[in-house]
């Protein structure tokens, strides 16, 4: 490692720079480019934290047609050392990437954050829990490569310990292998535990508007950095307090990417993530008589048997089917072979249905 890269390692370490990143950056360092982490992106430009502080840079050189390859918050960039304006010339390969489908439901993905270690899913206890939405967020989080964490905010609004315990249990059932933490930014409950978790690496804060993300971010930052707006009492929703994705260094170590409230969290090629969220269903499926069992009406289906015996909530199975269907539709838009398979499967099922109908009529 050169003296220059050693200096960068020291000054950027609080933003996640390490020797592995320095080694990957070596070819760009040889070209006289500076390493830096993208802390904010807007309108074709971005703010990049370098060893010399934050610089404003143009992203014209790294704006491909593929929306998944545009530069985003959390990327490690190679920036010109001088110039007006400066340009980002390239960015390093991402270790993880949080991607969702666009709100237009087209076959395009939108990258929300890069190089994330922890995906914090903020869920407000001020309103009724939407377990299906939590499962959707978890599928995206697992698919990204980050470790999910569900944080139930506004825990002070549920003063009864028994009620709170039941809510936590419901979420834990919907989030196998994921830590569920109750937090109150008002009383400070749970914030010390959360701060210890996010002190190691990069975390992204996700959730719908009104989930308390900005308040939670302020609690972790130890200052009122993020503006907070009141939520409506009727449905617990609020307007978007955060309008851009910002990367912020935490006083206790680690960095946090705060994101705007997400109206839609469509899946984008997240079959593995869905499987991780519903790992118990996939385990039951291994015991099915047929390897391609759809868990609908097939004989010897271990999944349906688990539902019948009360071992698996029917809501979980319905949510699993829904997310798989949605993900299949998104993937099929860009995969001609898969589209053909879906049409062939539909024709076979239609033929079977017509045959069964004819048999019932005695024909």
JSON list of N, CA and C in Angstrom, two decimals, residues 46-118:
[
{"chain": "A", "resi": 46, "resn": "UNK", "atom": "N", "xyz": [-23.02, 14.76, -7.28]},
{"chain": "A", "resi": 46, "resn": "UNK", "atom": "CA", "xyz": [-22.99, 14.09, -5.99]},
{"chain": "A", "resi": 46, "resn": "UNK", "atom": "C", "xyz": [-21.96, 14.74, -5.07]},
{"chain": "A", "resi": 47, "resn": "UNK", "atom": "N", "xyz": [-22.19, 14.57, -3.78]},
{"chain": "A", "resi": 47, "resn": "UNK", "atom": "CA", "xyz": [-21.22, 14.98, -2.77]},
{"chain": "A", "resi": 47, "resn": "UNK", "atom": "C", "xyz": [-20.41, 13.76, -2.39]},
{"chain": "A", "resi": 48, "resn": "UNK", "atom": "N", "xyz": [-19.08, 13.92, -2.43]},
{"chain": "A", "resi": 48, "resn": "UNK", "atom": "CA", "xyz": [-18.19, 12.79, -2.16]},
{"chain": "A", "resi": 48, "resn": "UNK", "atom": "C", "xyz": [-17.26, 13.16, -1.01]},
{"chain": "A", "resi": 49, "resn": "UNK", "atom": "N", "xyz": [-17.23, 12.32, 0.02]},
{"chain": "A", "resi": 49, "resn": "UNK", "atom": "CA", "xyz": [-16.31, 12.52, 1.13]},
{"chain": "A", "resi": 49, "resn": "UNK", "atom": "C", "xyz": [-14.95, 11.94, 0.76]},
{"chain": "A", "resi": 50, "resn": "UNK", "atom": "N", "xyz": [-13.94, 12.81, 0.66]},
{"chain": "A", "resi": 50, "resn": "UNK", "atom": "CA", "xyz": [-12.58, 12.40, 0.33]},
{"chain": "A", "resi": 50, "resn": "UNK", "atom": "C", "xyz": [-11.67, 12.68, 1.51]},
{"chain": "A", "resi": 51, "resn": "UNK", "atom": "N", "xyz": [-10.37, 12.35, 1.35]},
{"chain": "A", "resi": 51, "resn": "UNK", "atom": "CA", "xyz": [-9.41, 12.64, 2.41]},
{"chain": "A", "resi": 51, "resn": "UNK", "atom": "C", "xyz": [-9.23, 14.14, 2.62]},
{"chain": "A", "resi": 52, "resn": "UNK", "atom": "N", "xyz": [-9.68, 14.94, 1.64]},
{"chain": "A", "resi": 52, "resn": "UNK", "atom": "CA", "xyz": [-9.57, 16.39, 1.73]},
{"chain": "A", "resi": 52, "resn": "UNK", "atom": "C", "xyz": [-10.90, 17.06, 2.10]},
{"chain": "A", "resi": 53, "resn": "UNK", "atom": "N", "xyz": [-11.88, 16.23, 2.51]},
{"chain": "A", "resi": 53, "resn": "UNK", "atom": "CA", "xyz": [-13.20, 16.76, 2.84]},
{"chain": "A", "resi": 53, "resn": "UNK", "atom": "C", "xyz": [-14.19, 16.48, 1.73]},
{"chain": "A", "resi": 54, "resn": "UNK", "atom": "N", "xyz": [-15.38, 17.07, 1.85]},
{"chain": "A", "resi": 54, "resn": "UNK", "atom": "CA", "xyz": [-16.44, 16.82, 0.88]},
{"chain": "A", "resi": 54, "resn": "UNK", "atom": "C", "xyz": [-16.20, 17.66, -0.38]},
{"chain": "A", "resi": 55, "resn": "UNK", "atom": "N", "xyz": [-16.28, 16.99, -1.54]},
{"chain": "A", "resi": 55, "resn": "UNK", "atom": "CA", "xyz": [-16.18, 17.70, -2.81]},
{"chain": "A", "resi": 55, "resn": "UNK", "atom": "C", "xyz": [-17.45, 17.45, -3.61]},
{"chain": "A", "resi": 56, "resn": "UNK", "atom": "N", "xyz": [-17.82, 18.43, -4.41]},
{"chain": "A", "resi": 56, "resn": "UNK", "atom": "CA", "xyz": [-18.97, 18.32, -5.30]},
{"chain": "A", "resi": 56, "resn": "UNK", "atom": "C", "xyz": [-18.46, 17.84, -6.65]},
{"chain": "A", "resi": 57, "resn": "UNK", "atom": "N", "xyz": [-19.07, 16.78, -7.19]},
{"chain": "A", "resi": 57, "resn": "UNK", "atom": "CA", "xyz": [-18.57, 16.20, -8.43]},
{"chain": "A", "resi": 57, "resn": "UNK", "atom": "C", "xyz": [-19.71, 15.90, -9.39]},
{"chain": "A", "resi": 58, "resn": "UNK", "atom": "N", "xyz": [-19.41, 15.98, -10.67]},
{"chain": "A", "resi": 58, "resn": "UNK", "atom": "CA", "xyz": [-20.36, 15.67, -11.71]},
{"chain": "A", "resi": 58, "resn": "UNK", "atom": "C", "xyz": [-20.29, 14.18, -12.04]},
{"chain": "A", "resi": 59, "resn": "UNK", "atom": "N", "xyz": [-21.44, 13.56, -12.33]},
{"chain": "A", "resi": 59, "resn": "UNK", "atom": "CA", "xyz": [-21.47, 12.11, -12.57]},
{"chain": "A", "resi": 59, "resn": "UNK", "atom": "C", "xyz": [-21.65, 11.76, -14.05]},
{"chain": "A", "resi": 60, "resn": "UNK", "atom": "N", "xyz": [-21.38, 12.72, -14.94]},
{"chain": "A", "resi": 60, "resn": "UNK", "atom": "CA", "xyz": [-21.63, 12.51, -16.37]},
{"chain": "A", "resi": 60, "resn": "UNK", "atom": "C", "xyz": [-20.88, 11.30, -16.91]},
{"chain": "A", "resi": 61, "resn": "UNK", "atom": "N", "xyz": [-19.69, 11.00, -16.38]},
{"chain": "A", "resi": 61, "resn": "UNK", "atom": "CA", "xyz": [-18.89, 9.89, -16.90]},
{"chain": "A", "resi": 61, "resn": "UNK", "atom": "C", "xyz": [-19.40, 8.53, -16.41]},
{"chain": "A", "resi": 62, "resn": "UNK", "atom": "N", "xyz": [-20.26, 8.51, -15.38]},
{"chain": "A", "resi": 62, "resn": "UNK", "atom": "CA", "xyz": [-20.75, 7.25, -14.83]},
{"chain": "A", "resi": 62, "resn": "UNK", "atom": "C", "xyz": [-22.28, 7.26, -14.82]},
{"chain": "A", "resi": 63, "resn": "UNK", "atom": "N", "xyz": [-22.89, 7.64, -15.94]},
{"chain": "A", "resi": 63, "resn": "UNK", "atom": "CA", "xyz": [-24.35, 7.67, -16.06]},
{"chain": "A", "resi": 63, "resn": "UNK", "atom": "C", "xyz": [-24.75, 6.79, -17.23]},
{"chain": "A", "resi": 64, "resn": "UNK", "atom": "N", "xyz": [-24.73, 5.46, -17.05]},
{"chain": "A", "resi": 64, "resn": "UNK", "atom": "CA", "xyz": [-25.09, 4.54, -18.12]},
{"chain": "A", "resi": 64, "resn": "UNK", "atom": "C", "xyz": [-26.60, 4.46, -18.30]},
{"chain": "A", "resi": 65, "resn": "UNK", "atom": "N", "xyz": [-27.02, 3.75, -19.36]},
{"chain": "A", "resi": 65, "resn": "UNK", "atom": "CA", "xyz": [-28.45, 3.58, -19.60]},
{"chain": "A", "resi": 65, "resn": "UNK", "atom": "C", "xyz": [-29.08, 2.64, -18.58]},
{"chain": "A", "resi": 66, "resn": "UNK", "atom": "N", "xyz": [-28.31, 1.72, -18.06]},
{"chain": "A", "resi": 66, "resn": "UNK", "atom": "CA", "xyz": [-28.82, 0.77, -17.06]},
{"chain": "A", "resi": 66, "resn": "UNK", "atom": "C", "xyz": [-28.98, 1.50, -15.73]},
{"chain": "A", "resi": 67, "resn": "UNK", "atom": "N", "xyz": [-30.22, 1.62, -15.21]},
{"chain": "A", "resi": 67, "resn": "UNK", "atom": "CA", "xyz": [-30.44, 2.35, -13.95]},
{"chain": "A", "resi": 67, "resn": "UNK", "atom": "C", "xyz": [-29.78, 1.69, -12.74]},
{"chain": "A", "resi": 68, "resn": "UNK", "atom": "N", "xyz": [-29.43, 0.42, -12.87]},
{"chain": "A", "resi": 68, "resn": "UNK", "atom": "CA", "xyz": [-28.77, -0.26, -11.75]},
{"chain": "A", "resi": 68, "resn": "UNK", "atom": "C", "xyz": [-27.28, 0.06, -11.68]},
{"chain": "A", "resi": 69, "resn": "UNK", "atom": "N", "xyz": [-26.77, 0.71, -12.73]},
{"chain": "A", "resi": 69, "resn": "UNK", "atom": "CA", "xyz": [-25.34, 1.01, -12.75]},
{"chain": "A", "resi": 69, "resn": "UNK", "atom": "C", "xyz": [-25.05, 2.50, -12.53]},
{"chain": "A", "resi": 70, "resn": "UNK", "atom": "N", "xyz": [-26.09, 3.28, -12.28]},
{"chain": "A", "resi": 70, "resn": "UNK", "atom": "CA", "xyz": [-25.84, 4.68, -11.97]},
{"chain": "A", "resi": 70, "resn": "UNK", "atom": "C", "xyz": [-25.22, 4.78, -10.58]},
{"chain": "A", "resi": 71, "resn": "UNK", "atom": "N", "xyz": [-24.47, 5.83, -10.35]},
{"chain": "A", "resi": 71, "resn": "UNK", "atom": "CA", "xyz": [-23.82, 5.99, -9.05]},
{"chain": "A", "resi": 71, "resn": "UNK", "atom": "C", "xyz": [-24.87, 6.29, -7.99]},
{"chain": "A", "resi": 72, "resn": "UNK", "atom": "N", "xyz": [-24.68, 5.80, -6.79]},
{"chain": "A", "resi": 72, "resn": "UNK", "atom": "CA", "xyz": [-25.67, 6.01, -5.74]},
{"chain": "A", "resi": 72, "resn": "UNK", "atom": "C", "xyz": [-24.99, 6.21, -4.39]},
{"chain": "A", "resi": 73, "resn": "UNK", "atom": "N", "xyz": [-25.76, 6.61, -3.41]},
{"chain": "A", "resi": 73, "resn": "UNK", "atom": "CA", "xyz": [-25.25, 6.83, -2.06]},
{"chain": "A", "resi": 73, "resn": "UNK", "atom": "C", "xyz": [-24.65, 5.54, -1.52]},
{"chain": "A", "resi": 74, "resn": "UNK", "atom": "N", "xyz": [-23.44, 5.63, -0.99]},
{"chain": "A", "resi": 74, "resn": "UNK", "atom": "CA", "xyz": [-22.75, 4.46, -0.46]},
{"chain": "A", "resi": 74, "resn": "UNK", "atom": "C", "xyz": [-21.67, 3.94, -1.37]},
{"chain": "A", "resi": 75, "resn": "UNK", "atom": "N", "xyz": [-21.67, 4.36, -2.65]},
{"chain": "A", "resi": 75, "resn": "UNK", "atom": "CA", "xyz": [-20.62, 3.92, -3.57]},
{"chain": "A", "resi": 75, "resn": "UNK", "atom": "C", "xyz": [-19.26, 4.50, -3.17]},
{"chain": "A", "resi": 76, "resn": "UNK", "atom": "N", "xyz": [-18.20, 3.78, -3.53]},
{"chain": "A", "resi": 76, "resn": "UNK", "atom": "CA", "xyz": [-16.83, 4.29, -3.40]},
{"chain": "A", "resi": 76, "resn": "UNK", "atom": "C", "xyz": [-16.41, 4.75, -4.79]},
{"chain": "A", "resi": 77, "resn": "UNK", "atom": "N", "xyz": [-16.10, 6.04, -4.90]},
{"chain": "A", "resi": 77, "resn": "UNK", "atom": "CA", "xyz": [-15.87, 6.66, -6.21]},
{"chain": "A", "resi": 77, "resn": "UNK", "atom": "C", "xyz": [-14.42, 7.05, -6.41]},
{"chain": "A", "resi": 78, "resn": "UNK", "atom": "N", "xyz": [-14.05, 7.14, -7.68]},
{"chain": "A", "resi": 78, "resn": "UNK", "atom": "CA", "xyz": [-12.75, 7.66, -8.08]},
{"chain": "A", "resi": 78, "resn": "UNK", "atom": "C", "xyz": [-13.00, 9.06, -8.66]},
{"chain": "A", "resi": 79, "resn": "UNK", "atom": "N", "xyz": [-12.50, 10.09, -7.95]},
{"chain": "A", "resi": 79, "resn": "UNK", "atom": "CA", "xyz": [-12.81, 11.48, -8.28]},
{"chain": "A", "resi": 79, "resn": "UNK", "atom": "C", "xyz": [-11.55, 12.19, -8.75]},
{"chain": "A", "resi": 80, "resn": "UNK", "atom": "N", "xyz": [-11.71, 13.09, -9.70]},
{"chain": "A", "resi": 80, "resn": "UNK", "atom": "CA", "xyz": [-10.60, 13.91, -10.15]},
{"chain": "A", "resi": 80, "resn": "UNK", "atom": "C", "xyz": [-10.04, 14.73, -8.98]},
{"chain": "A", "resi": 81, "resn": "UNK", "atom": "N", "xyz": [-8.71, 14.83, -8.92]},
{"chain": "A", "resi": 81, "resn": "UNK", "atom": "CA", "xyz": [-8.06, 15.56, -7.82]},
{"chain": "A", "resi": 81, "resn": "UNK", "atom": "C", "xyz": [-8.25, 17.06, -7.96]},
{"chain": "A", "resi": 82, "resn": "UNK", "atom": "N", "xyz": [-8.35, 17.53, -9.19]},
{"chain": "A", "resi": 82, "resn": "UNK", "atom": "CA", "xyz": [-8.52, 18.95, -9.43]},
{"chain": "A", "resi": 82, "resn": "UNK", "atom": "C", "xyz": [-9.55, 19.15, -10.54]},
{"chain": "A", "resi": 83, "resn": "UNK", "atom": "N", "xyz": [-9.88, 20.40, -10.79]},
{"chain": "A", "resi": 83, "resn": "UNK", "atom": "CA", "xyz": [-10.81, 20.70, -11.87]},
{"chain": "A", "resi": 83, "resn": "UNK", "atom": "C", "xyz": [-12.03, 21.44, -11.38]},
{"chain": "A", "resi": 84, "resn": "UNK", "atom": "N", "xyz": [-12.67, 22.13, -12.29]},
{"chain": "A", "resi": 84, "resn": "UNK", "atom": "CA", "xyz": [-13.90, 22.85, -11.97]},
{"chain": "A", "resi": 84, "resn": "UNK", "atom": "C", "xyz": [-14.81, 22.83, -13.21]},
{"chain": "A", "resi": 85, "resn": "UNK", "atom": "N", "xyz": [-15.82, 21.95, -13.24]},
{"chain": "A", "resi": 85, "resn": "UNK", "atom": "CA", "xyz": [-16.18, 21.06, -12.14]},
{"chain": "A", "resi": 85, "resn": "UNK", "atom": "C", "xyz": [-15.31, 19.81, -12.10]},
{"chain": "A", "resi": 86, "resn": "UNK", "atom": "N", "xyz": [-15.34, 19.13, -10.98]},
{"chain": "A", "resi": 86, "resn": "UNK", "atom": "CA", "xyz": [-14.69, 17.83, -10.88]},
{"chain": "A", "resi": 86, "resn": "UNK", "atom": "C", "xyz": [-15.64, 16.77, -11.40]},
{"chain": "A", "resi": 87, "resn": "UNK", "atom": "N", "xyz": [-15.05, 15.64, -11.79]},
{"chain": "A", "resi": 87, "resn": "UNK", "atom": "CA", "xyz": [-15.88, 14.54, -12.30]},
{"chain": "A", "resi": 87, "resn": "UNK", "atom": "C", "xyz": [-15.56, 13.25, -11.55]},
{"chain": "A", "resi": 88, "resn": "UNK", "atom": "N", "xyz": [-16.61, 12.46, -11.34]},
{"chain": "A", "resi": 88, "resn": "UNK", "atom": "CA", "xyz": [-16.43, 11.08, -10.90]},
{"chain": "A", "resi": 88, "resn": "UNK", "atom": "C", "xyz": [-16.11, 10.27, -12.14]},
{"chain": "A", "resi": 89, "resn": "UNK", "atom": "N", "xyz": [-14.95, 9.62, -12.16]},
{"chain": "A", "resi": 89, "resn": "UNK", "atom": "CA", "xyz": [-14.51, 8.88, -13.34]},
{"chain": "A", "resi": 89, "resn": "UNK", "atom": "C", "xyz": [-14.95, 7.41, -13.31]},
{"chain": "A", "resi": 90, "resn": "UNK", "atom": "N", "xyz": [-15.17, 6.87, -12.11]},
{"chain": "A", "resi": 90, "resn": "UNK", "atom": "CA", "xyz": [-15.57, 5.47, -11.98]},
{"chain": "A", "resi": 90, "resn": "UNK", "atom": "C", "xyz": [-15.97, 5.22, -10.52]},
{"chain": "A", "resi": 91, "resn": "UNK", "atom": "N", "xyz": [-16.56, 4.06, -10.29]},
{"chain": "A", "resi": 91, "resn": "UNK", "atom": "CA", "xyz": [-16.79, 3.65, -8.90]},
{"chain": "A", "resi": 91, "resn": "UNK", "atom": "C", "xyz": [-16.42, 2.18, -8.76]},
{"chain": "A", "resi": 92, "resn": "UNK", "atom": "N", "xyz": [-16.06, 1.80, -7.54]},
{"chain": "A", "resi": 92, "resn": "UNK", "atom": "CA", "xyz": [-15.59, 0.44, -7.30]},
{"chain": "A", "resi": 92, "resn": "UNK", "atom": "C", "xyz": [-16.76, -0.55, -7.30]},
{"chain": "A", "resi": 93, "resn": "UNK", "atom": "N", "xyz": [-16.49, -1.82, -7.67]},
{"chain": "A", "resi": 93, "resn": "UNK", "atom": "CA", "xyz": [-17.55, -2.84, -7.64]},
{"chain": "A", "resi": 93, "resn": "UNK", "atom": "C", "xyz": [-18.20, -2.91, -6.26]},
{"chain": "A", "resi": 94, "resn": "UNK", "atom": "N", "xyz": [-19.52, -3.01, -6.25]},
{"chain": "A", "resi": 94, "resn": "UNK", "atom": "CA", "xyz": [-20.26, -2.98, -4.99]},
{"chain": "A", "resi": 94, "resn": "UNK", "atom": "C", "xyz": [-20.22, -4.33, -4.28]},
{"chain": "A", "resi": 95, "resn": "UNK", "atom": "N", "xyz": [-20.07, -4.27, -2.97]},
{"chain": "A", "resi": 95, "resn": "UNK", "atom": "CA", "xyz": [-20.14, -5.50, -2.19]},
{"chain": "A", "resi": 95, "resn": "UNK", "atom": "C", "xyz": [-21.59, -5.93, -1.98]},
{"chain": "A", "resi": 96, "resn": "UNK", "atom": "N", "xyz": [-22.47, -4.98, -1.75]},
{"chain": "A", "resi": 96, "resn": "UNK", "atom": "CA", "xyz": [-23.90, -5.24, -1.63]},
{"chain": "A", "resi": 96, "resn": "UNK", "atom": "C", "xyz": [-24.64, -4.09, -2.31]},
{"chain": "A", "resi": 97, "resn": "UNK", "atom": "N", "xyz": [-25.90, -4.34, -2.67]},
{"chain": "A", "resi": 97, "resn": "UNK", "atom": "CA", "xyz": [-26.71, -3.30, -3.30]},
{"chain": "A", "resi": 97, "resn": "UNK", "atom": "C", "xyz": [-28.18, -3.54, -2.98]},
{"chain": "A", "resi": 98, "resn": "UNK", "atom": "N", "xyz": [-28.84, -2.52, -2.46]},
{"chain": "A", "resi": 98, "resn": "UNK", "atom": "CA", "xyz": [-30.26, -2.62, -2.13]},
{"chain": "A", "resi": 98, "resn": "UNK", "atom": "C", "xyz": [-31.06, -2.11, -3.34]},
{"chain": "A", "resi": 99, "resn": "UNK", "atom": "N", "xyz": [-31.82, -3.01, -3.96]},
{"chain": "A", "resi": 99, "resn": "UNK", "atom": "CA", "xyz": [-32.51, -2.70, -5.22]},
{"chain": "A", "resi": 99, "resn": "UNK", "atom": "C", "xyz": [-34.00, -3.02, -5.08]},
{"chain": "A", "resi": 100, "resn": "UNK", "atom": "N", "xyz": [-34.84, -2.14, -5.62]},
{"chain": "A", "resi": 100, "resn": "UNK", "atom": "CA", "xyz": [-36.28, -2.41, -5.72]},
{"chain": "A", "resi": 100, "resn": "UNK", "atom": "C", "xyz": [-36.72, -2.15, -7.16]},
{"chain": "A", "resi": 101, "resn": "UNK", "atom": "N", "xyz": [-37.91, -2.62, -7.51]},
{"chain": "A", "resi": 101, "resn": "UNK", "atom": "CA", "xyz": [-38.44, -2.30, -8.83]},
{"chain": "A", "resi": 101, "resn": "UNK", "atom": "C", "xyz": [-38.97, -0.88, -8.80]},
{"chain": "A", "resi": 102, "resn": "UNK", "atom": "N", "xyz": [-38.99, -0.23, -9.95]},
{"chain": "A", "resi": 102, "resn": "UNK", "atom": "CA", "xyz": [-39.47, 1.15, -10.01]},
{"chain": "A", "resi": 102, "resn": "UNK", "atom": "C", "xyz": [-40.96, 1.19, -9.73]},
{"chain": "A", "resi": 103, "resn": "UNK", "atom": "N", "xyz": [-41.41, 2.34, -9.24]},
{"chain": "A", "resi": 103, "resn": "UNK", "atom": "CA", "xyz": [-42.82, 2.49, -8.89]},
{"chain": "A", "resi": 103, "resn": "UNK", "atom": "C", "xyz": [-43.73, 2.37, -10.10]},
{"chain": "A", "resi": 104, "resn": "UNK", "atom": "N", "xyz": [-43.17, 2.54, -11.30]},
{"chain": "A", "resi": 104, "resn": "UNK", "atom": "CA", "xyz": [-43.96, 2.43, -12.53]},
{"chain": "A", "resi": 104, "resn": "UNK", "atom": "C", "xyz": [-44.27, 0.99, -12.89]},
{"chain": "A", "resi": 105, "resn": "UNK", "atom": "N", "xyz": [-43.70, 0.03, -12.13]},
{"chain": "A", "resi": 105, "resn": "UNK", "atom": "CA", "xyz": [-43.92, -1.39, -12.37]},
{"chain": "A", "resi": 105, "resn": "UNK", "atom": "C", "xyz": [-43.34, -1.86, -13.71]},
{"chain": "A", "resi": 106, "resn": "UNK", "atom": "N", "xyz": [-42.42, -1.08, -14.28]},
{"chain": "A", "resi": 106, "resn": "UNK", "atom": "CA", "xyz": [-41.74, -1.54, -15.47]},
{"chain": "A", "resi": 106, "resn": "UNK", "atom": "C", "xyz": [-40.67, -2.54, -15.06]},
{"chain": "A", "resi": 107, "resn": "UNK", "atom": "N", "xyz": [-39.94, -3.03, -16.06]},
{"chain": "A", "resi": 107, "resn": "UNK", "atom": "CA", "xyz": [-38.95, -4.07, -15.77]},
{"chain": "A", "resi": 107, "resn": "UNK", "atom": "C", "xyz": [-37.61, -3.46, -15.37]},
{"chain": "A", "resi": 108, "resn": "UNK", "atom": "N", "xyz": [-37.64, -2.28, -14.79]},
{"chain": "A", "resi": 108, "resn": "UNK", "atom": "CA", "xyz": [-36.41, -1.61, -14.37]},
{"chain": "A", "resi": 108, "resn": "UNK", "atom": "C", "xyz": [-36.26, -1.68, -12.85]},
{"chain": "A", "resi": 109, "resn": "UNK", "atom": "N", "xyz": [-35.01, -1.78, -12.42]},
{"chain": "A", "resi": 109, "resn": "UNK", "atom": "CA", "xyz": [-34.74, -1.74, -11.00]},
{"chain": "A", "resi": 109, "resn": "UNK", "atom": "C", "xyz": [-34.20, -0.38, -10.61]},
{"chain": "A", "resi": 110, "resn": "UNK", "atom": "N", "xyz": [-34.37, -0.03, -9.35]},
{"chain": "A", "resi": 110, "resn": "UNK", "atom": "CA", "xyz": [-33.83, 1.23, -8.82]},
{"chain": "A", "resi": 110, "resn": "UNK", "atom": "C", "xyz": [-32.94, 0.90, -7.64]},
{"chain": "A", "resi": 111, "resn": "UNK", "atom": "N", "xyz": [-31.71, 1.32, -7.71]},
{"chain": "A", "resi": 111, "resn": "UNK", "atom": "CA", "xyz": [-30.78, 1.07, -6.62]},
{"chain": "A", "resi": 111, "resn": "UNK", "atom": "C", "xyz": [-30.91, 2.17, -5.58]},
{"chain": "A", "resi": 112, "resn": "UNK", "atom": "N", "xyz": [-31.09, 1.78, -4.32]},
{"chain": "A", "resi": 112, "resn": "UNK", "atom": "CA", "xyz": [-31.32, 2.74, -3.25]},
{"chain": "A", "resi": 112, "resn": "UNK", "atom": "C", "xyz": [-30.06, 3.03, -2.44]},
{"chain": "A", "resi": 113, "resn": "UNK", "atom": "N", "xyz": [-29.22, 2.04, -2.27]},
{"chain": "A", "resi": 113, "resn": "UNK", "atom": "CA", "xyz": [-28.00, 2.22, -1.47]},
{"chain": "A", "resi": 113, "resn": "UNK", "atom": "C", "xyz": [-27.02, 1.10, -1.81]},
{"chain": "A", "resi": 114, "resn": "UNK", "atom": "N", "xyz": [-25.73, 1.41, -1.67]},
{"chain": "A", "resi": 114, "resn": "UNK", "atom": "CA", "xyz": [-24.69, 0.44, -2.02]},
{"chain": "A", "resi": 114, "resn": "UNK", "atom": "C", "xyz": [-23.74, 0.22, -0.85]},
{"chain": "A", "resi": 115, "resn": "UNK", "atom": "N", "xyz": [-23.13, -0.96, -0.84]},
{"chain": "A", "resi": 115, "resn": "UNK", "atom": "CA", "xyz": [-22.11, -1.31, 0.16]},
{"chain": "A", "resi": 115, "resn": "UNK", "atom": "C", "xyz": [-22.64, -1.19, 1.58]},
{"chain": "A", "resi": 116, "resn": "UNK", "atom": "N", "xyz": [-23.80, -1.82, 1.79]},
{"chain": "A", "resi": 116, "resn": "UNK", "atom": "CA", "xyz": [-24.49, -1.76, 3.08]},
{"chain": "A", "resi": 116, "resn": "UNK", "atom": "C", "xyz": [-24.28, -3.07, 3.82]},
{"chain": "A", "resi": 117, "resn": "UNK", "atom": "N", "xyz": [-24.02, -2.98, 5.12]},
{"chain": "A", "resi": 117, "resn": "UNK", "atom": "CA", "xyz": [-23.85, -4.16, 5.96]},
{"chain": "A", "resi": 117, "resn": "UNK", "atom": "C", "xyz": [-25.13, -4.52, 6.71]},
{"chain": "A", "resi": 118, "resn": "UNK", "atom": "N", "xyz": [-25.87, -3.50, 7.17]},
{"chain": "A", "resi": 118, "resn": "UNK", "atom": "CA", "xyz": [-27.09, -3.71, 7.94]},
{"chain": "A", "resi": 118, "resn": "UNK", "atom": "C", "xyz": [-28.25, -2.97, 7.27]}
]
